[in-house]
Short mmCIF file of C-alpha atoms in Angstrom, two decimals:
data_model
loop_
_atom_site.label_atom_id
_atom_site.label_comp_id
_atom_site.label_asym_id
_atom_site.label_seq_id
_atom_site.Cartn_x
_atom_site.Cartn_y
_atom_site.Cartn_z
CA MET A 1 46.81 12.91 -42.10
CA ARG A 2 44.24 15.35 -40.79
CA ARG A 3 42.24 16.91 -43.63
CA ASN A 4 39.58 19.57 -43.98
CA TRP A 5 38.77 18.63 -47.58
CA ALA A 6 37.61 15.64 -49.67
CA ALA A 7 36.68 12.58 -47.58
CA ARG A 8 37.67 13.00 -43.91
CA LEU A 9 36.72 11.85 -40.44
CA ARG A 10 36.91 13.21 -36.90
CA HIS A 11 36.68 11.59 -33.50
CA VAL A 12 34.63 13.86 -31.24
CA THR A 13 32.65 13.81 -28.00
CA ILE A 14 28.94 14.68 -27.95
CA ASP A 15 27.18 15.04 -24.59
CA GLY A 16 29.94 12.95 -23.03
CA LEU A 17 29.65 10.14 -25.60
CA ARG A 18 32.29 9.00 -28.10
CA ALA A 19 31.27 9.91 -31.64
CA VAL A 20 32.83 9.88 -35.08
CA VAL A 21 32.04 12.26 -37.95
CA LEU A 22 32.36 11.05 -41.56
CA GLU A 23 32.33 13.94 -43.99
CA ASN A 24 32.94 14.81 -47.63
CA GLU A 25 32.17 17.73 -49.91
CA ARG A 26 28.42 17.08 -49.77
CA LEU A 27 27.51 15.01 -46.70
CA ARG A 28 28.25 14.96 -42.98
CA VAL A 29 27.26 11.84 -41.03
CA THR A 30 27.73 11.54 -37.25
CA VAL A 31 27.75 8.11 -35.58
CA VAL A 32 27.80 7.48 -31.80
CA PRO A 33 29.61 4.21 -30.96
CA ASP A 34 29.02 4.77 -27.24
CA LYS A 35 25.26 4.65 -27.81
CA GLY A 36 24.39 1.74 -30.08
CA GLY A 37 26.36 3.00 -33.08
CA ASP A 38 23.40 5.33 -33.70
CA VAL A 39 23.41 7.75 -36.63
CA VAL A 40 22.46 11.11 -35.09
CA GLU A 41 23.22 13.34 -38.09
CA PHE A 42 22.81 12.80 -41.84
CA LEU A 43 23.34 16.29 -43.20
CA HIS A 44 23.15 17.25 -46.87
CA LYS A 45 25.48 20.23 -46.79
CA PRO A 46 24.44 22.08 -50.00
CA THR A 47 20.85 22.46 -48.70
CA ASP A 48 21.60 22.29 -44.94
CA THR A 49 19.07 19.44 -44.66
CA ASP A 50 19.43 16.90 -41.85
CA PHE A 51 17.45 13.75 -42.63
CA VAL A 52 17.48 12.18 -39.18
CA TRP A 53 14.79 13.19 -36.70
CA LEU A 54 16.04 14.27 -33.29
CA SER A 55 13.68 13.79 -30.36
CA PRO A 56 12.89 16.62 -27.92
CA GLN A 57 14.73 14.83 -25.09
CA GLY A 58 18.01 14.81 -27.00
CA LEU A 59 20.98 12.46 -26.76
CA ARG A 60 21.31 10.72 -23.39
CA SER A 61 23.84 8.19 -22.20
CA PRO A 62 22.29 4.86 -21.10
CA ARG A 63 24.97 4.79 -18.37
CA ASP A 64 23.30 7.80 -16.69
CA HIS A 65 20.01 5.99 -16.02
CA LEU A 66 20.20 6.03 -12.22
CA GLN A 67 16.61 6.86 -11.24
CA GLY A 68 13.19 5.47 -12.06
CA ALA A 69 11.59 2.05 -11.93
CA ALA A 70 13.10 -0.84 -13.84
CA ASP A 71 11.19 -1.14 -17.12
CA ASP A 72 11.96 -3.09 -20.31
CA VAL A 73 10.36 -0.37 -22.47
CA ALA A 74 11.94 2.60 -20.67
CA GLN A 75 15.39 1.12 -21.19
CA PHE A 76 15.02 2.09 -24.87
CA ALA A 77 12.52 4.95 -24.75
CA ASP A 78 14.22 6.98 -22.01
CA HIS A 79 17.38 7.16 -24.13
CA TYR A 80 15.79 7.43 -27.56
CA GLU A 81 17.24 10.48 -29.27
CA GLY A 82 15.68 9.73 -32.65
CA GLY A 83 18.14 9.12 -35.43
CA TRP A 84 18.89 5.67 -36.82
CA GLN A 85 19.38 2.56 -34.65
CA GLU A 86 20.55 -0.97 -35.35
CA VAL A 87 17.89 -3.33 -33.95
CA PHE A 88 19.06 -6.85 -33.02
CA PRO A 89 18.27 -9.58 -31.94
CA SER A 90 14.66 -8.60 -31.14
CA GLY A 91 12.42 -5.88 -32.56
CA GLY A 92 9.60 -4.00 -30.90
CA ALA A 93 8.07 -4.86 -27.54
CA PRO A 94 9.87 -6.73 -24.74
CA SER A 95 9.99 -10.47 -25.29
CA GLU A 96 11.35 -13.64 -23.76
CA TYR A 97 13.33 -16.11 -25.87
CA ARG A 98 14.59 -19.40 -24.42
CA GLY A 99 14.83 -17.90 -20.94
CA ALA A 100 16.45 -14.62 -22.04
CA ARG A 101 14.38 -11.51 -21.28
CA LEU A 102 14.88 -9.03 -24.14
CA ALA A 103 13.96 -5.38 -23.70
CA GLN A 104 12.33 -3.04 -26.20
CA HIS A 105 14.16 -3.31 -29.56
CA GLY A 106 16.60 -5.91 -28.30
CA GLU A 107 20.14 -5.40 -27.06
CA VAL A 108 22.57 -3.68 -29.42
CA SER A 109 20.91 -0.25 -29.62
CA GLY A 110 21.66 0.34 -25.94
CA LEU A 111 25.22 -1.00 -25.82
CA PRO A 112 28.57 0.73 -26.42
CA TRP A 113 30.30 -0.56 -29.57
CA GLU A 114 34.00 -0.87 -30.26
CA CYS A 115 35.10 1.44 -33.07
CA GLU A 116 38.13 1.45 -35.35
CA VAL A 117 39.11 3.27 -38.53
CA ALA A 118 38.73 1.00 -41.56
CA ALA A 119 39.72 3.54 -44.26
CA ASP A 120 41.06 7.07 -44.16
CA SER A 121 42.06 8.67 -47.45
CA GLU A 122 40.97 11.55 -49.62
CA LYS A 123 38.96 9.04 -51.69
CA GLU A 124 36.99 7.42 -48.84
CA VAL A 125 36.63 7.13 -45.10
CA ALA A 126 35.13 4.23 -43.17
CA VAL A 127 34.74 3.10 -39.57
CA ARG A 128 34.10 -0.44 -38.32
CA LEU A 129 31.94 -0.94 -35.23
CA ARG A 130 31.67 -4.20 -33.26
CA VAL A 131 29.57 -5.39 -30.33
CA ARG A 132 28.58 -8.65 -28.63
CA THR A 133 25.10 -9.11 -27.25
CA ARG A 134 24.94 -9.97 -23.57
CA ARG A 135 21.89 -12.22 -23.31
CA LEU A 136 22.26 -14.18 -26.56
CA PRO A 137 25.58 -15.38 -28.05
CA TYR A 138 25.80 -13.05 -31.05
CA ALA A 139 28.53 -10.81 -32.46
CA VAL A 140 27.41 -7.88 -34.62
CA GLU A 141 29.55 -5.68 -36.84
CA LYS A 142 28.83 -2.77 -39.16
CA VAL A 143 30.97 -0.60 -41.41
CA PHE A 144 29.96 2.94 -42.34
CA ARG A 145 31.61 4.12 -45.58
CA LEU A 146 31.57 7.54 -47.24
CA ARG A 147 33.30 8.21 -50.54
CA SER A 148 34.60 11.57 -51.78
CA GLY A 149 31.97 13.50 -53.75
CA ALA A 150 29.18 11.02 -53.00
CA VAL A 151 25.74 11.81 -51.60
CA ALA A 152 25.31 8.25 -50.30
CA LEU A 153 26.29 6.46 -47.10
CA GLU A 154 27.14 2.78 -47.54
CA ILE A 155 26.69 0.29 -44.70
CA GLU A 156 27.93 -3.29 -44.47
CA GLY A 157 26.53 -5.36 -41.60
CA ARG A 158 27.41 -8.80 -40.22
CA ALA A 159 25.68 -10.86 -37.53
CA THR A 160 27.31 -14.08 -36.29
CA ASN A 161 25.92 -16.83 -34.09
CA GLU A 162 28.88 -17.65 -31.84
CA SER A 163 27.24 -20.74 -30.32
CA GLY A 164 26.98 -24.34 -31.43
CA LEU A 165 23.18 -24.16 -31.43
CA PRO A 166 20.77 -22.83 -34.07
CA LEU A 167 19.28 -19.54 -32.86
CA HIS A 168 16.64 -17.05 -33.97
CA ALA A 169 16.86 -13.29 -34.35
CA MET A 170 15.12 -10.19 -35.66
CA TRP A 171 17.32 -7.67 -37.50
CA GLY A 172 16.19 -4.21 -38.47
CA GLN A 173 17.19 -0.64 -39.26
CA HIS A 174 15.19 1.79 -37.13
CA ILE A 175 15.28 4.80 -39.50
CA VAL A 176 12.97 7.71 -38.71
CA TYR A 177 12.36 11.07 -40.38
CA GLY A 178 11.08 14.30 -38.90
CA LEU A 179 11.13 18.07 -39.04
CA PRO A 180 12.50 20.10 -40.69
CA PHE A 181 12.87 17.58 -43.54
CA LEU A 182 9.56 15.79 -43.02
CA ARG A 183 6.48 17.90 -43.77
CA PRO A 184 2.79 17.14 -44.39
CA GLY A 185 2.40 16.19 -48.05
CA ALA A 186 5.81 14.56 -48.37
CA THR A 187 5.58 11.49 -50.59
CA ILE A 188 6.80 7.90 -50.26
CA ARG A 189 7.58 5.73 -53.29
CA LEU A 190 7.92 1.94 -53.24
CA PRO A 191 8.34 -0.74 -55.90
CA GLU A 192 5.28 -2.13 -57.64
CA GLY A 193 3.45 -5.02 -56.00
CA VAL A 194 3.98 -4.14 -52.35
CA THR A 195 1.25 -5.16 -49.92
CA VAL A 196 0.28 -3.66 -46.56
CA ILE A 197 -0.25 -5.80 -43.45
CA PRO A 198 -1.85 -3.82 -40.60
CA HIS A 199 -0.71 -4.39 -37.05
CA GLU A 200 -3.17 -6.61 -35.20
CA SER A 201 -4.33 -3.83 -32.85
CA ALA A 202 -4.11 -0.06 -32.51
CA ILE A 203 -0.85 1.17 -30.98
CA GLY A 204 -2.35 4.33 -29.46
CA PRO A 205 -5.55 5.33 -27.64
CA GLY A 206 -6.70 7.65 -30.44
CA GLY A 207 -7.56 4.97 -33.00
CA ARG A 208 -5.49 4.00 -36.01
CA ARG A 209 -4.89 5.20 -39.56
CA VAL A 210 -5.32 1.86 -41.38
CA GLN A 211 -8.27 -0.50 -40.96
CA ALA A 212 -7.44 -3.82 -39.33
CA GLY A 213 -7.46 -6.91 -41.50
CA GLY A 214 -5.92 -7.00 -44.94
CA PRO A 215 -3.50 -7.48 -46.44
CA TRP A 216 -4.17 -4.43 -48.61
CA GLN A 217 -2.48 -3.25 -51.80
CA TRP A 218 -0.08 -0.29 -51.46
CA PRO A 219 -0.66 2.67 -51.36
CA VAL A 220 -4.42 3.37 -51.05
CA VAL A 221 -5.89 1.25 -48.25
CA PRO A 222 -9.11 1.19 -46.20
CA ALA A 223 -9.05 3.78 -43.44
CA ASP A 224 -10.09 2.99 -39.91
CA GLY A 225 -13.65 4.23 -39.49
CA GLY A 226 -14.45 4.14 -43.21
CA GLY A 227 -13.17 5.60 -46.45
CA GLU A 228 -9.62 5.31 -47.72
CA THR A 229 -6.21 6.67 -46.85
CA ASP A 230 -3.19 7.06 -49.12
CA LEU A 231 -0.12 5.78 -47.28
CA SER A 232 2.20 7.33 -49.87
CA VAL A 233 1.39 10.82 -48.55
CA VAL A 234 2.56 11.97 -45.10
CA PRO A 235 -0.47 13.34 -43.20
CA GLU A 236 -0.96 16.47 -41.14
CA ARG A 237 0.02 16.73 -37.48
CA GLY A 238 -2.47 14.99 -35.22
CA ALA A 239 -3.21 12.04 -37.52
CA PRO A 240 -3.56 8.73 -35.63
CA SER A 241 -0.53 6.78 -34.51
CA ASP A 242 -0.10 3.52 -36.39
CA ILE A 243 2.32 0.88 -37.60
CA VAL A 244 1.93 -1.35 -40.66
CA TYR A 245 4.21 -3.89 -42.32
CA LEU A 246 4.99 -3.61 -46.03
CA THR A 247 6.15 -6.68 -47.93
CA GLY A 248 6.36 -8.17 -51.43
CA PHE A 249 9.61 -6.42 -52.40
CA ASP A 250 11.33 -7.84 -55.48
CA GLU A 251 13.95 -5.17 -54.79
CA GLY A 252 14.44 -3.51 -51.42
CA TRP A 253 14.16 0.24 -51.84
CA TYR A 254 12.06 3.26 -50.95
CA GLU A 255 12.17 6.98 -51.62
CA ILE A 256 10.78 9.67 -49.33
CA SER A 257 10.67 13.18 -50.78
CA GLY A 258 9.59 16.72 -50.10
CA ASP A 259 11.70 19.58 -51.39
CA ILE A 260 14.56 17.09 -51.27
CA GLY A 261 14.54 13.33 -50.81
CA MET A 262 16.22 10.19 -49.54
CA ARG A 263 16.48 6.79 -51.23
CA VAL A 264 17.29 3.75 -49.08
CA GLU A 265 18.27 0.44 -50.68
CA TRP A 266 18.74 -2.90 -48.92
CA ASP A 267 18.82 -6.66 -49.44
CA ALA A 268 15.14 -7.66 -49.41
CA THR A 269 15.97 -11.36 -49.33
CA LEU A 270 17.37 -10.83 -45.80
CA LEU A 271 15.03 -8.00 -44.76
CA PRO A 272 11.75 -8.71 -46.61
CA TYR A 273 9.64 -6.30 -44.52
CA LEU A 274 9.48 -2.52 -44.24
CA TRP A 275 7.94 -1.32 -41.00
CA MET A 276 6.08 1.97 -41.49
CA TRP A 277 5.53 3.81 -38.21
CA HIS A 278 3.52 7.00 -37.77
CA GLU A 279 3.78 9.09 -34.60
CA LEU A 280 2.37 12.46 -35.58
CA GLY A 281 1.43 14.08 -32.29
CA ALA A 282 -1.67 12.06 -31.43
CA SER A 283 -0.02 10.20 -28.53
CA THR A 284 -0.25 12.49 -25.50
CA GLY A 285 1.09 10.07 -22.85
CA TYR A 286 4.49 8.52 -22.17
CA PRO A 287 6.89 8.68 -23.92
CA TRP A 288 5.78 11.15 -26.61
CA TRP A 289 3.61 13.73 -24.77
CA GLY A 290 2.21 15.08 -28.05
CA ARG A 291 5.62 16.51 -29.04
CA VAL A 292 6.53 14.10 -31.83
CA TYR A 293 6.01 14.39 -35.59
CA THR A 294 7.89 11.53 -37.20
CA VAL A 295 7.56 8.71 -39.71
CA GLY A 296 9.70 5.58 -39.52
CA LEU A 297 10.55 3.57 -42.65
CA GLU A 298 12.43 0.62 -41.23
CA PRO A 299 13.73 -2.38 -43.23
CA PHE A 300 13.28 -5.51 -41.10
CA SER A 301 13.82 -9.23 -41.27
CA SER A 302 10.64 -10.07 -39.40
CA MET A 303 7.31 -8.91 -38.01
CA PRO A 304 5.40 -7.83 -35.94
CA THR A 305 6.63 -5.22 -33.45
CA ASP A 306 5.89 -7.65 -30.61
CA GLY A 307 9.37 -9.03 -30.06
CA LEU A 308 11.35 -12.12 -31.02
CA ALA A 309 9.00 -14.72 -29.53
CA ALA A 310 6.14 -13.52 -31.76
CA ALA A 311 8.37 -13.60 -34.86
CA VAL A 312 9.46 -17.14 -34.03
CA ALA A 313 5.82 -18.16 -33.59
CA ASN A 314 4.75 -16.76 -36.98
CA GLY A 315 7.80 -18.08 -38.85
CA THR A 316 9.30 -14.70 -39.86
CA ALA A 317 12.31 -14.77 -37.49
CA LEU A 318 15.75 -15.28 -38.97
CA THR A 319 17.47 -18.58 -38.20
CA LEU A 320 21.24 -18.54 -37.76
CA ASP A 321 22.80 -21.98 -37.73
CA PRO A 322 25.74 -22.76 -35.43
CA HIS A 323 28.56 -20.27 -36.11
CA GLU A 324 26.72 -18.90 -39.17
CA THR A 325 27.23 -15.31 -40.29
CA LYS A 326 24.61 -13.33 -42.17
CA GLU A 327 25.66 -10.24 -44.12
CA LEU A 328 23.65 -7.15 -44.98
CA ARG A 329 24.29 -4.19 -47.27
CA LEU A 330 22.40 -0.90 -47.21
CA ARG A 331 22.77 2.37 -49.06
CA ALA A 332 21.17 5.69 -48.13
CA GLU A 333 21.38 8.33 -50.90
CA VAL A 334 20.20 11.92 -50.98
CA LEU A 335 17.92 12.85 -53.90
CA ALA A 336 18.51 16.52 -54.63
#
């Protein structure tokens, strides 16, 4: 039954792409099955705060990419609307694994997913999304669930190796925050005992925020060029681009807060790393052009952001045995 109250859902079209809206009295979450199952809206209705960052280029269909040179980075970046992506089976830069060439952030974020209603009542709504990767023999599934009265989105993920061979994978949640929620001075909280592993090299031409080396203890770490920087405080526009890897989680959670906040919880035994990405306007070339002010806090199975081959080489890649399924649970809750 169609409802305009309690928990409800709608099937809609956004910029020509199939989307589904899960809504209750306090939250509205929009998911785009036609484009990776991306979350493109996470709106706290009482304060009119949307937690997902939307890029200046907006939502674009990967099917409309008819011009331009073939490029394993552009395949992701040209259609990156911000929001929240599932990353599987490779994270970060293009990589080759056992003869399969994997583009930026793997396969599933650029594929259309099947979508079906898993629950539809006044108490809760849920949709189940499914996709098969095309270059590796994996099946991936995720369920988005929203309960009446809740300020939390629940996600249940499954990844299955459909072959008779053991295979590797990287699995991550590419969650980014931006204006108007994200402001200079916003704070990030993590559990005690977390350590910071800098990326091996700078990711932008303007230097880096964190000194190479480490690992360092969260949150105050040596700054590139001398002194210290506090990673728990979001810096002003123009601060250097950087990515670091946070690990040592007994429990997987973080909180990011300004006037209002978000708490994300996940299974740290499956995703033991949190990628922390800063793109704050310092990158003036492709694809950002100085227009971006965003921080990513991305639970991941593996590191670094150099693709699956690098994660296999350093021993952080997931191993899925023949026909094995790994399951993941996440929860994203508004702190008001």
